[in-house]
Amino acid sequence: MSFKNTSDWLSYDKEHLWHPYTSMTNPLPTYPVESAHGVKLKLADGRELIDGMSSWWAAIHGYNHPVLNAALEQQIHSVSHVMFGGLTHLPAVTLAEKLVNMTAEPLQHVFFADSGSVTVEVAIKMAIQYWYAQGQTKKQKLLTVRNGYHGDTLGGMSVCDPVNGMHIMFQGVLPEHFFASAPDCFADGTTNINTLQRQLQQHQSEIAAVILEPLVQGAGGMRFYCSEYLQQLRIICDEYDVLLIFDEIATGFGRTGTLFAYEQADVVPDILCLGKALTGGYLTLATTMTSKKVVQGISADGSGILMHGPTFMANPLACQVANASIDLLLSSSWEMNIRQIESQLQKELSVCQELPIVKEVRVKGAIGVVELKEPVNMKTMQADFVEQGVWIRPFNKLVYIMPPYIIKQNELMLLTTSIYKVLVNYKPQP
Ligand SMILES: Cc1ncc(COP(=O)(O)O)c(C=O)c1O
């Protein structure tokens, strides 16, 4: 190793490594992680931070879990990777069986990809091929809602919120799709589904599918909405004959209080994207699941060939750690844990509502959001949280947490009290 000490490799990082959504010429500070155990990240200087982010929704069992470690160690001695073209292996088949059994009955077919964004690409291709094979070659557009987030590849980006997703910068490159208002639910039990329905009415002949995140819009705004919206959406998708894609990459595997958010609406999509917590945050793996109807539609022209096949598709290490993570989840008292996290978040974050800089506090399952009136200075607020001994990464107007499900009451309390302390002392920059 050519680095003499931590500050030496940190300056190399600053000089050479691009971090997510940052500038190389004016980089934000990065904190060096030495190790992680349970819900704690240990920095190189010995400080320990309680993790409020689960590494972007993924590390639901915490870090360095002995069961997940053992699954990987065992698999590495058998086969770490093998191409999936023409070959198969038990870790992938076992995982497919688990996923088919734990999701809604119509979702019988599993395509493994290497990241959430890629599963969205695959979902879009499935929907377009479904109509193409049936001679409906004009149905190539997607309909989605504002404030959505579906990944950073061009196809995924094209269905992200056009403002948050900076579509203007990629105009002419991004495919142009249709957008309806972000889902809203009103006190009288009605919703604003009519804006989406209007788009369907106008563009039905061009629309292959509707895609959205059920119940919780994540990185596009951390917005929550009601299950009635999804019920109405399913009805109108059937009425106008378009497919329905749910992106549960963030919400899947218990985060909202049910294994999958769609269960709360009792609505089944035609295509489902899963990722993030699939491997308990250990390795990158994601999946696009679909129904017999879609598979048969894609095969209607006699070929049925789905045009996708990544090199690391169904990586055996990733599949095996996913198998262990799902077993761990299902054998734990995850529902109770999420309910406890939810009620603690509701109780302890509500004080933030009184702060003049706060617009709204909202909680759903193991997700707590404090929305501010103005965007925050991420650099200074990030440092304030580290000072408090917690890892919380705010963005734009949002300070939010989605901790590992194993978090203890006192650890969660440190997260919530830190949010209050940091916000009460926060001085918005002019
Ligand atoms: C709902 C949703 N879809 C897609 C993605 C993209 O997943 P990945 O970052 O694994 O490509 C994300 C990531 O945050 C997400 O939250």
mmCIF file of N, CA and C and ligand atoms in Angstrom, residues 57 115-118 120 149-152 213 218-219 247-250 276 284, ligand 1:
data_model
loop_
_atom_site.group_PDB
_atom_site.id
_atom_site.type_symbol
_atom_site.label_atom_id
_atom_site.label_comp_id
_atom_site.label_asym_id
_atom_site.label_seq_id
_atom_site.Cartn_x
_atom_site.Cartn_y
_atom_site.Cartn_z
ATOM 1 N N TRP A 57 -30.953 2.314 2.408
ATOM 2 C CA TRP A 57 -32.087 1.381 2.580
ATOM 3 C C TRP A 57 -31.701 -0.105 2.544
ATOM 4 N N SER A 115 -28.176 -4.248 -10.504
ATOM 5 C CA SER A 115 -28.471 -3.074 -9.665
ATOM 6 C C SER A 115 -29.935 -2.704 -9.862
ATOM 7 N N GLY A 116 -30.411 -1.854 -8.968
ATOM 8 C CA GLY A 116 -31.806 -1.433 -9.054
ATOM 9 C C GLY A 116 -32.104 -0.749 -10.383
ATOM 10 N N SER A 117 -31.215 0.155 -10.775
ATOM 11 C CA SER A 117 -31.443 0.886 -12.036
ATOM 12 C C SER A 117 -31.596 -0.078 -13.207
ATOM 13 N N VAL A 118 -30.781 -1.116 -13.204
ATOM 14 C CA VAL A 118 -30.839 -2.062 -14.327
ATOM 15 C C VAL A 118 -32.164 -2.848 -14.304
ATOM 16 N N VAL A 120 -34.920 -1.643 -13.499
ATOM 17 C CA VAL A 120 -35.912 -0.737 -14.086
ATOM 18 C C VAL A 120 -35.788 -0.762 -15.606
ATOM 19 N N TYR A 149 -38.495 8.375 -8.278
ATOM 20 C CA TYR A 149 -37.065 8.109 -8.515
ATOM 21 C C TYR A 149 -36.915 6.639 -8.906
ATOM 22 N N HIS A 150 -36.246 6.383 -10.017
ATOM 23 C CA HIS A 150 -36.122 5.005 -10.494
ATOM 24 C C HIS A 150 -34.707 4.658 -10.935
ATOM 25 N N GLY A 151 -33.728 5.455 -10.553
ATOM 26 C CA GLY A 151 -32.344 5.088 -10.871
ATOM 27 C C GLY A 151 -31.656 6.081 -11.775
ATOM 28 N N ASP A 152 -30.374 5.835 -12.002
ATOM 29 C CA ASP A 152 -29.531 6.812 -12.686
ATOM 30 C C ASP A 152 -29.105 6.412 -14.096
ATOM 31 N N GLU A 213 -43.432 4.119 -7.670
ATOM 32 C CA GLU A 213 -43.064 3.505 -6.387
ATOM 33 C C GLU A 213 -44.334 3.444 -5.537
ATOM 34 N N GLY A 218 -39.389 7.607 -2.777
ATOM 35 C CA GLY A 218 -38.130 7.716 -2.034
ATOM 36 C C GLY A 218 -37.314 8.942 -2.408
ATOM 37 N N ALA A 219 -36.214 8.704 -3.104
ATOM 38 C CA ALA A 219 -35.231 9.769 -3.357
ATOM 39 C C ALA A 219 -35.815 10.973 -4.109
ATOM 40 N N ASP A 247 -42.062 -0.218 -8.620
ATOM 41 C CA ASP A 247 -40.647 -0.186 -8.258
ATOM 42 C C ASP A 247 -40.568 -0.227 -6.730
ATOM 43 N N GLU A 248 -40.284 -1.415 -6.197
ATOM 44 C CA GLU A 248 -40.169 -1.586 -4.735
ATOM 45 C C GLU A 248 -38.698 -1.785 -4.344
ATOM 46 N N ILE A 249 -37.823 -1.159 -5.113
ATOM 47 C CA ILE A 249 -36.388 -1.283 -4.821
ATOM 48 C C ILE A 249 -36.085 -0.704 -3.430
ATOM 49 N N ALA A 250 -36.755 0.402 -3.082
ATOM 50 C CA ALA A 250 -36.531 0.999 -1.757
ATOM 51 C C ALA A 250 -37.467 0.408 -0.701
ATOM 52 N N LYS A 276 -31.727 -3.349 -3.476
ATOM 53 C CA LYS A 276 -31.265 -2.817 -2.184
ATOM 54 C C LYS A 276 -31.215 -3.853 -1.067
ATOM 55 N N THR A 284 -24.288 -6.204 -4.566
ATOM 56 C CA THR A 284 -25.258 -5.613 -5.482
ATOM 57 C C THR A 284 -25.982 -6.698 -6.288
HETATM 58 C C1 LIG B 1 -37.162 3.355 -5.951
HETATM 59 C C2 LIG B 1 -35.785 3.195 -6.520
HETATM 60 N N1 LIG B 1 -35.646 2.695 -7.754
HETATM 61 C C3 LIG B 1 -34.427 2.499 -8.303
HETATM 62 C C4 LIG B 1 -33.280 2.818 -7.615
HETATM 63 C C5 LIG B 1 -31.930 2.605 -8.255
HETATM 64 O O1 LIG B 1 -31.286 1.557 -7.633
HETATM 65 P P1 LIG B 1 -29.679 1.408 -7.750
HETATM 66 O O2 LIG B 1 -29.107 2.584 -7.029
HETATM 67 O O3 LIG B 1 -29.400 0.093 -7.093
HETATM 68 O O4 LIG B 1 -29.345 1.394 -9.188
HETATM 69 C C6 LIG B 1 -33.393 3.362 -6.334
HETATM 70 C C7 LIG B 1 -32.181 3.763 -5.584
HETATM 71 O O5 LIG B 1 -32.215 4.580 -4.691
HETATM 72 C C8 LIG B 1 -34.673 3.551 -5.758
HETATM 73 O O6 LIG B 1 -34.834 4.069 -4.535
#
